[in-house]
Structures are given as C-alpha cells and as structure tokens.
PDB file of C-alpha atoms in Angstrom:
ATOM      1  CA  MET A   8      17.127   5.453 -16.357  1.00  0.00           C
ATOM      2  CA  THR A   9      20.564   3.846 -16.156  1.00  0.00           C
ATOM      3  CA  ASP A  10      22.126   1.401 -18.602  1.00  0.00           C
ATOM      4  CA  ARG A  11      22.517  -1.368 -16.053  1.00  0.00           C
ATOM      5  CA  PRO A  12      20.566  -4.533 -16.931  1.00  0.00           C
ATOM      6  CA  THR A  13      17.082  -4.872 -15.519  1.00  0.00           C
ATOM      7  CA  TRP A  14      15.131  -8.092 -15.019  1.00  0.00           C
ATOM      8  CA  MET A  15      11.447  -8.017 -14.176  1.00  0.00           C
ATOM      9  CA  ILE A  16       9.372 -10.802 -12.617  1.00  0.00           C
ATOM     10  CA  ALA A  17       5.614 -10.228 -12.487  1.00  0.00           C
ATOM     11  CA  GLY A  18       3.390 -12.564 -10.499  1.00  0.00           C
ATOM     12  CA  LEU A  19      -0.307 -12.518 -11.375  1.00  0.00           C
ATOM     13  CA  GLY A  20      -3.239 -12.495  -8.964  1.00  0.00           C
ATOM     14  CA  ASN A  21      -6.138 -10.467  -7.624  1.00  0.00           C
ATOM     15  CA  PRO A  22      -5.701  -7.781  -4.943  1.00  0.00           C
ATOM     16  CA  GLY A  23      -7.504  -7.773  -1.613  1.00  0.00           C
ATOM     17  CA  ARG A  24      -7.853 -10.078   1.381  1.00  0.00           C
ATOM     18  CA  LYS A  25     -10.806 -11.876  -0.246  1.00  0.00           C
ATOM     19  CA  TYR A  26      -8.456 -13.467  -2.780  1.00  0.00           C
ATOM     20  CA  GLU A  27      -5.433 -14.169  -0.582  1.00  0.00           C
ATOM     21  CA  ARG A  28      -4.111 -17.730  -0.911  1.00  0.00           C
ATOM     22  CA  THR A  29      -6.588 -18.655  -3.623  1.00  0.00           C
ATOM     23  CA  ARG A  30      -5.384 -20.755  -6.551  1.00  0.00           C
ATOM     24  CA  HIS A  31      -5.516 -17.814  -8.967  1.00  0.00           C
ATOM     25  CA  ASN A  32      -3.105 -15.901  -6.698  1.00  0.00           C
ATOM     26  CA  ILE A  33      -0.232 -18.357  -6.744  1.00  0.00           C
ATOM     27  CA  GLY A  34       1.772 -15.894  -8.867  1.00  0.00           C
ATOM     28  CA  PHE A  35       1.496 -13.334  -6.050  1.00  0.00           C
ATOM     29  CA  MET A  36       2.748 -15.965  -3.610  1.00  0.00           C
ATOM     30  CA  VAL A  37       5.881 -16.548  -5.675  1.00  0.00           C
ATOM     31  CA  VAL A  38       6.632 -12.820  -5.812  1.00  0.00           C
ATOM     32  CA  ASP A  39       6.169 -12.627  -2.029  1.00  0.00           C
ATOM     33  CA  ALA A  40       8.702 -15.468  -1.641  1.00  0.00           C
ATOM     34  CA  LEU A  41      11.132 -13.695  -3.961  1.00  0.00           C
ATOM     35  CA  GLU A  42      10.797 -10.469  -1.997  1.00  0.00           C
ATOM     36  CA  ARG A  43      11.725 -12.350   1.180  1.00  0.00           C
ATOM     37  CA  ALA A  44      14.688 -13.976  -0.590  1.00  0.00           C
ATOM     38  CA  LEU A  45      15.967 -10.690  -2.035  1.00  0.00           C
ATOM     39  CA  THR A  46      16.440  -8.917   1.270  1.00  0.00           C
ATOM     40  CA  GLY A  47      16.954  -5.193   1.237  1.00  0.00           C
ATOM     41  CA  SER A  48      14.488  -4.525  -1.544  1.00  0.00           C
ATOM     42  CA  SER A  49      12.572  -1.258  -1.607  1.00  0.00           C
ATOM     43  CA  ARG A  50       8.792  -1.278  -1.975  1.00  0.00           C
ATOM     44  CA  LEU A  51       6.932   1.180  -4.176  1.00  0.00           C
ATOM     45  CA  ARG A  52       3.366   1.688  -5.360  1.00  0.00           C
ATOM     46  CA  ARG A  53       3.087   2.811  -8.980  1.00  0.00           C
ATOM     47  CA  PHE A  54       1.626   1.735 -12.322  1.00  0.00           C
ATOM     48  CA  ASP A  55      -1.373   0.240 -10.449  1.00  0.00           C
ATOM     49  CA  ALA A  56       1.023  -2.306  -8.973  1.00  0.00           C
ATOM     50  CA  GLU A  57       3.134  -3.122  -5.947  1.00  0.00           C
ATOM     51  CA  ILE A  58       6.767  -2.826  -7.059  1.00  0.00           C
ATOM     52  CA  PHE A  59       9.855  -4.195  -5.322  1.00  0.00           C
ATOM     53  CA  GLU A  60      13.370  -3.219  -6.451  1.00  0.00           C
ATOM     54  CA  ARG A  61      16.652  -4.875  -5.558  1.00  0.00           C
ATOM     55  CA  THR A  62      20.199  -4.590  -6.896  1.00  0.00           C
ATOM     56  CA  VAL A  63      21.394  -8.019  -8.057  1.00  0.00           C
ATOM     57  CA  ASP A  64      24.300  -9.269 -10.197  1.00  0.00           C
ATOM     58  CA  GLY A  65      25.344  -5.769 -11.218  1.00  0.00           C
ATOM     59  CA  GLY A  66      21.843  -4.932 -12.361  1.00  0.00           C
ATOM     60  CA  ARG A  67      18.381  -4.483 -10.979  1.00  0.00           C
ATOM     61  CA  MET A  68      15.622  -6.948 -10.178  1.00  0.00           C
ATOM     62  CA  VAL A  69      12.088  -5.555 -10.268  1.00  0.00           C
ATOM     63  CA  LEU A  70       9.227  -7.607  -8.808  1.00  0.00           C
ATOM     64  CA  VAL A  71       5.684  -6.675  -9.797  1.00  0.00           C
ATOM     65  CA  LYS A  72       2.283  -7.544  -8.326  1.00  0.00           C
ATOM     66  CA  PRO A  73      -0.445  -5.910 -10.462  1.00  0.00           C
ATOM     67  CA  GLN A  74      -3.292  -4.458  -8.395  1.00  0.00           C
ATOM     68  CA  THR A  75      -5.671  -4.141 -11.348  1.00  0.00           C
ATOM     69  CA  PHE A  76      -7.422  -7.516 -10.961  1.00  0.00           C
ATOM     70  CA  MET A  77      -6.442 -10.407 -13.176  1.00  0.00           C
ATOM     71  CA  ASN A  78      -8.214  -9.448 -16.397  1.00  0.00           C
ATOM     72  CA  ALA A  79      -6.373  -6.112 -16.589  1.00  0.00           C
ATOM     73  CA  SER A  80      -2.910  -7.348 -15.553  1.00  0.00           C
ATOM     74  CA  GLY A  81      -1.431  -6.018 -18.795  1.00  0.00           C
ATOM     75  CA  ASN A  82      -2.098  -2.412 -17.776  1.00  0.00           C
ATOM     76  CA  ALA A  83       0.308  -2.664 -14.847  1.00  0.00           C
ATOM     77  CA  VAL A  84       2.851  -5.006 -16.441  1.00  0.00           C
ATOM     78  CA  GLY A  85       2.994  -3.051 -19.682  1.00  0.00           C
ATOM     79  CA  ALA A  86       3.448   0.301 -17.923  1.00  0.00           C
ATOM     80  CA  ALA A  87       6.152  -1.052 -15.603  1.00  0.00           C
ATOM     81  CA  ALA A  88       8.032  -2.791 -18.416  1.00  0.00           C
ATOM     82  CA  ARG A  89       8.071   0.408 -20.470  1.00  0.00           C
ATOM     83  CA  TRP A  90       9.170   2.572 -17.535  1.00  0.00           C
ATOM     84  CA  TYR A  91      12.048   0.272 -16.602  1.00  0.00           C
ATOM     85  CA  ARG A  92      12.895  -0.366 -20.281  1.00  0.00           C
ATOM     86  CA  VAL A  93      12.922  -4.109 -19.769  1.00  0.00           C
ATOM     87  CA  PRO A  94      13.697  -6.187 -22.887  1.00  0.00           C
ATOM     88  CA  LEU A  95      10.986  -8.784 -23.403  1.00  0.00           C
ATOM     89  CA  ASP A  96      13.431 -11.658 -22.906  1.00  0.00           C
ATOM     90  CA  GLN A  97      14.194 -10.237 -19.428  1.00  0.00           C
ATOM     91  CA  LEU A  98      10.526 -10.153 -18.400  1.00  0.00           C
ATOM     92  CA  LEU A  99       9.150 -13.255 -16.653  1.00  0.00           C
ATOM     93  CA  ILE A 100       5.442 -13.718 -15.927  1.00  0.00           C
ATOM     94  CA  VAL A 101       4.469 -16.176 -13.170  1.00  0.00           C
ATOM     95  CA  TYR A 102       0.909 -17.491 -13.064  1.00  0.00           C
ATOM     96  CA  ASP A 103      -1.429 -20.420 -12.428  1.00  0.00           C
ATOM     97  CA  ASP A 104      -2.270 -23.094 -14.995  1.00  0.00           C
ATOM     98  CA  LEU A 105      -5.318 -25.360 -14.886  1.00  0.00           C
ATOM     99  CA  ASP A 106      -3.850 -27.766 -17.432  1.00  0.00           C
ATOM    100  CA  LEU A 107      -0.885 -28.778 -15.276  1.00  0.00           C
ATOM    101  CA  PRO A 108      -1.197 -31.069 -12.244  1.00  0.00           C
ATOM    102  CA  PHE A 109      -0.914 -29.323  -8.915  1.00  0.00           C
ATOM    103  CA  GLY A 110       2.684 -28.373  -8.171  1.00  0.00           C
ATOM    104  CA  GLN A 111       4.134 -28.969 -11.625  1.00  0.00           C
ATOM    105  CA  LEU A 112       6.233 -26.156 -13.138  1.00  0.00           C
ATOM    106  CA  ARG A 113       6.608 -25.230 -16.784  1.00  0.00           C
ATOM    107  CA  LEU A 114       9.064 -22.538 -17.846  1.00  0.00           C
ATOM    108  CA  ARG A 115       8.898 -21.424 -21.492  1.00  0.00           C
ATOM    109  CA  PRO A 116      10.550 -18.610 -23.510  1.00  0.00           C
ATOM    110  CA  SER A 117       7.302 -17.623 -25.304  1.00  0.00           C
ATOM    111  CA  GLY A 118       3.841 -18.838 -26.226  1.00  0.00           C
ATOM    112  CA  SER A 119       0.150 -18.030 -26.351  1.00  0.00           C
ATOM    113  CA  SER A 120      -2.074 -17.097 -23.423  1.00  0.00           C
ATOM    114  CA  GLY A 121      -3.469 -20.629 -23.223  1.00  0.00           C
ATOM    115  CA  GLY A 122      -6.827 -19.083 -22.344  1.00  0.00           C
ATOM    116  CA  HIS A 123      -5.494 -17.344 -19.211  1.00  0.00           C
ATOM    117  CA  ASN A 124      -7.131 -13.912 -18.987  1.00  0.00           C
ATOM    118  CA  GLY A 125      -4.205 -12.267 -17.237  1.00  0.00           C
ATOM    119  CA  MET A 126      -1.848 -13.437 -19.964  1.00  0.00           C
ATOM    120  CA  LYS A 127      -4.292 -12.327 -22.660  1.00  0.00           C
ATOM    121  CA  SER A 128      -4.196  -8.835 -21.192  1.00  0.00           C
ATOM    122  CA  ILE A 129      -0.380  -8.786 -20.998  1.00  0.00           C
ATOM    123  CA  ILE A 130       0.064 -10.041 -24.563  1.00  0.00           C
ATOM    124  CA  ASP A 131      -2.383  -7.396 -25.782  1.00  0.00           C
ATOM    125  CA  ARG A 132      -0.556  -4.585 -23.953  1.00  0.00           C
ATOM    126  CA  LEU A 133       2.931  -5.718 -24.951  1.00  0.00           C
ATOM    127  CA  GLY A 134       1.892  -6.508 -28.509  1.00  0.00           C
ATOM    128  CA  SER A 135       3.907  -9.718 -28.406  1.00  0.00           C
ATOM    129  CA  GLU A 136       3.933 -13.299 -27.106  1.00  0.00           C
ATOM    130  CA  GLN A 137       7.742 -13.373 -27.132  1.00  0.00           C
ATOM    131  CA  PHE A 138       8.473 -13.179 -23.430  1.00  0.00           C
ATOM    132  CA  PRO A 139       9.240 -15.903 -20.844  1.00  0.00           C
ATOM    133  CA  ARG A 140       6.612 -17.324 -18.560  1.00  0.00           C
ATOM    134  CA  LEU A 141       6.570 -19.680 -15.585  1.00  0.00           C
ATOM    135  CA  ARG A 142       3.334 -21.644 -15.191  1.00  0.00           C
ATOM    136  CA  LEU A 143       2.426 -23.303 -11.901  1.00  0.00           C
ATOM    137  CA  GLY A 144       0.020 -26.198 -12.062  1.00  0.00           C
ATOM    138  CA  ILE A 145      -3.140 -25.970  -9.968  1.00  0.00           C
ATOM    139  CA  GLY A 146      -5.006 -28.847 -11.634  1.00  0.00           C
ATOM    140  CA  ARG A 147      -8.665 -28.677 -12.619  1.00  0.00           C
ATOM    141  CA  GLY A 148     -10.362 -30.080  -9.558  1.00  0.00           C
ATOM    142  CA  GLN A 149     -13.930 -31.376  -9.482  1.00  0.00           C
ATOM    143  CA  GLN A 150     -15.897 -28.120  -9.515  1.00  0.00           C
ATOM    144  CA  ALA A 151     -18.208 -27.494 -12.442  1.00  0.00           C
ATOM    145  CA  SER A 152     -17.300 -23.803 -12.508  1.00  0.00           C
ATOM    146  CA  THR A 153     -13.770 -22.968 -13.628  1.00  0.00           C
ATOM    147  CA  ILE A 154     -14.079 -19.477 -12.166  1.00  0.00           C
ATOM    148  CA  GLY A 155     -15.245 -20.882  -8.857  1.00  0.00           C
ATOM    149  CA  TYR A 156     -12.330 -23.305  -8.805  1.00  0.00           C
ATOM    150  CA  VAL A 157      -9.533 -20.826  -9.534  1.00  0.00           C
ATOM    151  CA  LEU A 158     -10.955 -18.408  -6.951  1.00  0.00           C
ATOM    152  CA  SER A 159     -11.162 -21.132  -4.297  1.00  0.00           C
ATOM    153  CA  ARG A 160      -8.528 -21.872  -1.675  1.00  0.00           C
ATOM    154  CA  PHE A 161      -6.182 -24.833  -1.759  1.00  0.00           C
ATOM    155  CA  ASP A 162      -7.338 -27.934   0.058  1.00  0.00           C
ATOM    156  CA  ALA A 163      -5.609 -29.201   3.209  1.00  0.00           C
ATOM    157  CA  ASN A 164      -3.296 -31.591   1.364  1.00  0.00           C
ATOM    158  CA  GLU A 165      -2.288 -28.926  -1.163  1.00  0.00           C
ATOM    159  CA  GLU A 166      -1.636 -26.428   1.634  1.00  0.00           C
ATOM    160  CA  LYS A 167       0.874 -28.838   3.151  1.00  0.00           C
ATOM    161  CA  GLN A 168       2.740 -29.043  -0.163  1.00  0.00           C
ATOM    162  CA  LEU A 169       2.359 -25.387  -1.124  1.00  0.00           C
ATOM    163  CA  PRO A 170       5.530 -24.081   0.602  1.00  0.00           C
ATOM    164  CA  ASP A 171       7.634 -26.540  -1.427  1.00  0.00           C
ATOM    165  CA  VAL A 172       5.830 -25.610  -4.664  1.00  0.00           C
ATOM    166  CA  ILE A 173       6.298 -21.884  -4.035  1.00  0.00           C
ATOM    167  CA  GLY A 174       9.929 -22.416  -3.057  1.00  0.00           C
ATOM    168  CA  ARG A 175      10.718 -24.373  -6.214  1.00  0.00           C
ATOM    169  CA  ALA A 176       8.985 -21.755  -8.350  1.00  0.00           C
ATOM    170  CA  ALA A 177      10.985 -18.955  -6.708  1.00  0.00           C
ATOM    171  CA  ASP A 178      14.186 -20.958  -7.255  1.00  0.00           C
ATOM    172  CA  ALA A 179      13.236 -21.447 -10.914  1.00  0.00           C
ATOM    173  CA  ALA A 180      12.650 -17.714 -11.355  1.00  0.00           C
ATOM    174  CA  LEU A 181      16.017 -16.862  -9.791  1.00  0.00           C
ATOM    175  CA  SER A 182      17.735 -19.485 -11.942  1.00  0.00           C
ATOM    176  CA  TRP A 183      16.129 -17.922 -15.023  1.00  0.00           C
ATOM    177  CA  GLN A 184      17.647 -14.562 -14.084  1.00  0.00           C
ATOM    178  CA  ARG A 185      21.025 -15.920 -12.999  1.00  0.00           C
ATOM    179  CA  ASP A 186      21.674 -18.864 -15.329  1.00  0.00           C
ATOM    180  CA  GLY A 187      19.475 -18.183 -18.352  1.00  0.00           C
ATOM    181  CA  ILE A 188      16.251 -19.766 -19.483  1.00  0.00           C
ATOM    182  CA  ASP A 189      17.753 -22.902 -21.060  1.00  0.00           C
ATOM    183  CA  VAL A 190      19.507 -23.928 -17.841  1.00  0.00           C
ATOM    184  CA  ALA A 191      16.417 -23.139 -15.762  1.00  0.00           C
ATOM    185  CA  MET A 192      14.146 -25.089 -18.106  1.00  0.00           C
ATOM    186  CA  ASN A 193      16.397 -28.136 -18.010  1.00  0.00           C
ATOM    187  CA  GLU A 194      16.483 -28.064 -14.222  1.00  0.00           C
ATOM    188  CA  TYR A 195      12.893 -27.279 -13.302  1.00  0.00           C
ATOM    189  CA  ASN A 196      10.687 -28.471 -16.167  1.00  0.00           C
ATOM    190  CA  ARG A 197      11.764 -32.077 -15.634  1.00  0.00           C
ATOM    191  CA  ARG A 198      10.566 -32.190 -12.054  1.00  0.00           C
ATOM    192  CA  GLU A 199       7.292 -33.912 -11.291  1.00  0.00           C
ATOM    193  CA  ALA A 200       4.178 -32.488  -9.704  1.00  0.00           C
ATOM    194  CA  ALA A 201       4.011 -31.932  -5.955  1.00  0.00           C
ATOM    195  CA  GLY A 202       3.889 -35.093  -3.905  1.00  0.00           C
ATOM    196  CA  THR A 203       5.814 -37.148  -6.475  1.00  0.00           C
ATOM    197  CA  PRO A 204       9.402 -38.154  -5.561  1.00  0.00           C
ATOM    198  CA  VAL A 205      12.058 -36.786  -7.891  1.00  0.00           C
ATOM    199  CA  ALA A 206      15.177 -38.796  -8.711  1.00  0.00           C
ATOM    200  CA  ARG A 207      18.256 -36.576  -8.478  1.00  0.00           C
ATOM    201  CA  PRO A 208      21.898 -37.272  -9.293  1.00  0.00           C
ATOM    202  CA  ARG A 209      23.938 -38.008  -6.165  1.00  0.00           C
ATOM    203  CA  ASP A 210      25.895 -34.789  -6.430  1.00  0.00           C
ATOM    204  CA  GLN A 211      22.798 -32.605  -6.852  1.00  0.00           C
ATOM    205  CA  PRO A 212      21.563 -31.112  -3.574  1.00  0.00           C
ATOM    206  CA  ASP A 213      17.910 -30.641  -2.728  1.00  0.00           C
ATOM    207  CA  ARG A 214      16.651 -27.123  -3.367  1.00  0.00           C
TER     208      ARG A 214
END
C-alpha cells in the first residue's frame, strides 16, 4: 500500500433487489450518489463488499457497500479499513436513524451505536466508537414493528424529497473529506429536515 492519504465512506444497507430503496438502505443510496459524483472510479468486489476507488485531492477515496446484510456490516467495513490502512478519523459511516425526522442530517466525530445493529457490528469489529458517522433521519412512522418500518419503502411524499436528501448527504460526506468534520458539521447539522425551508446567508448558494 502507498503512503498517500486514504478516506473511506461506507454506506450501510442490505443487498438484493428485495431491499432496494427501503429506508434501511439509505446509506447505500448515498454511496451510489457519491459514485456518480466521483466519475472515473473503479469498481471492485472484495471483503464481502462492493468497493469503489477514486483518486481525489492527492489521495484516494474508497466507497464501500457491505454485502453481508446489515447485522454483519462490521465484517466488511473492518476488513476493508484494515486492508486500506484507513485511520479511524478518515472513516465515515453513513446510515439511517429512526430518532431523526425524515431528511435531517447529523454528522458526528464519534459516538455509540444508538441501537443501530449495523453500527453495533462495526464498533465491535473496529474495537472503537471513535470514528465519524453521518446519520440520515427516516423518522419512526406509524408502524408497530420497527423492523417492518425500516424495511419498508418510502412513501410518495418522501420519494419526492429523497433526491434532495441524498444530494445533501453526499455533499456533507464530500465536505467532511475536503474541509474537515468541524466545517461539515457547522454547515450540514444546522439544516432542517426535508420539506422545511432553510434560511441561508445571501452569499451562500444552494447546494
């Protein structure tokens, strides 16, 4: 491996057409958006994951979509992080969060799993909670079953807003890599949930 810096962004979800565009797979959707943004990336299959590599800012960006199902996400993320020798502060995990309103973003430098099984698996495999994470709010909905809710598809109104949510999350992830976590947190954590107007300074363009 070379000494050039490596950043890794792992989006969590479940593999297979059955789970495409379900709430639990919003992390996969962000990685897909990042792959489209980082044109010229190469696609690999290793570590029980889909891997995308791209040279960026004198280093390397590695995008990861674990194919192990959510509860074993740490197997793929841990193996990839070790192979690419990614420092924990240069590893970003993107995933869904029931406790945030739909469309709201929360970027943090560290923290617990918050009850998310994919994050539990990653923390266990890495042996640490000290790595950045980007949570995307999916709300809690009205279903009695949490599992049924996270494995369900977005409703019609959410689908209309989803491209903007995914776009903002991809922008936040790129800002984390480019500008650092403090700048990215200040920019993206203050924004409201999807569907709520955001007041911006006059000289700040829409993203």
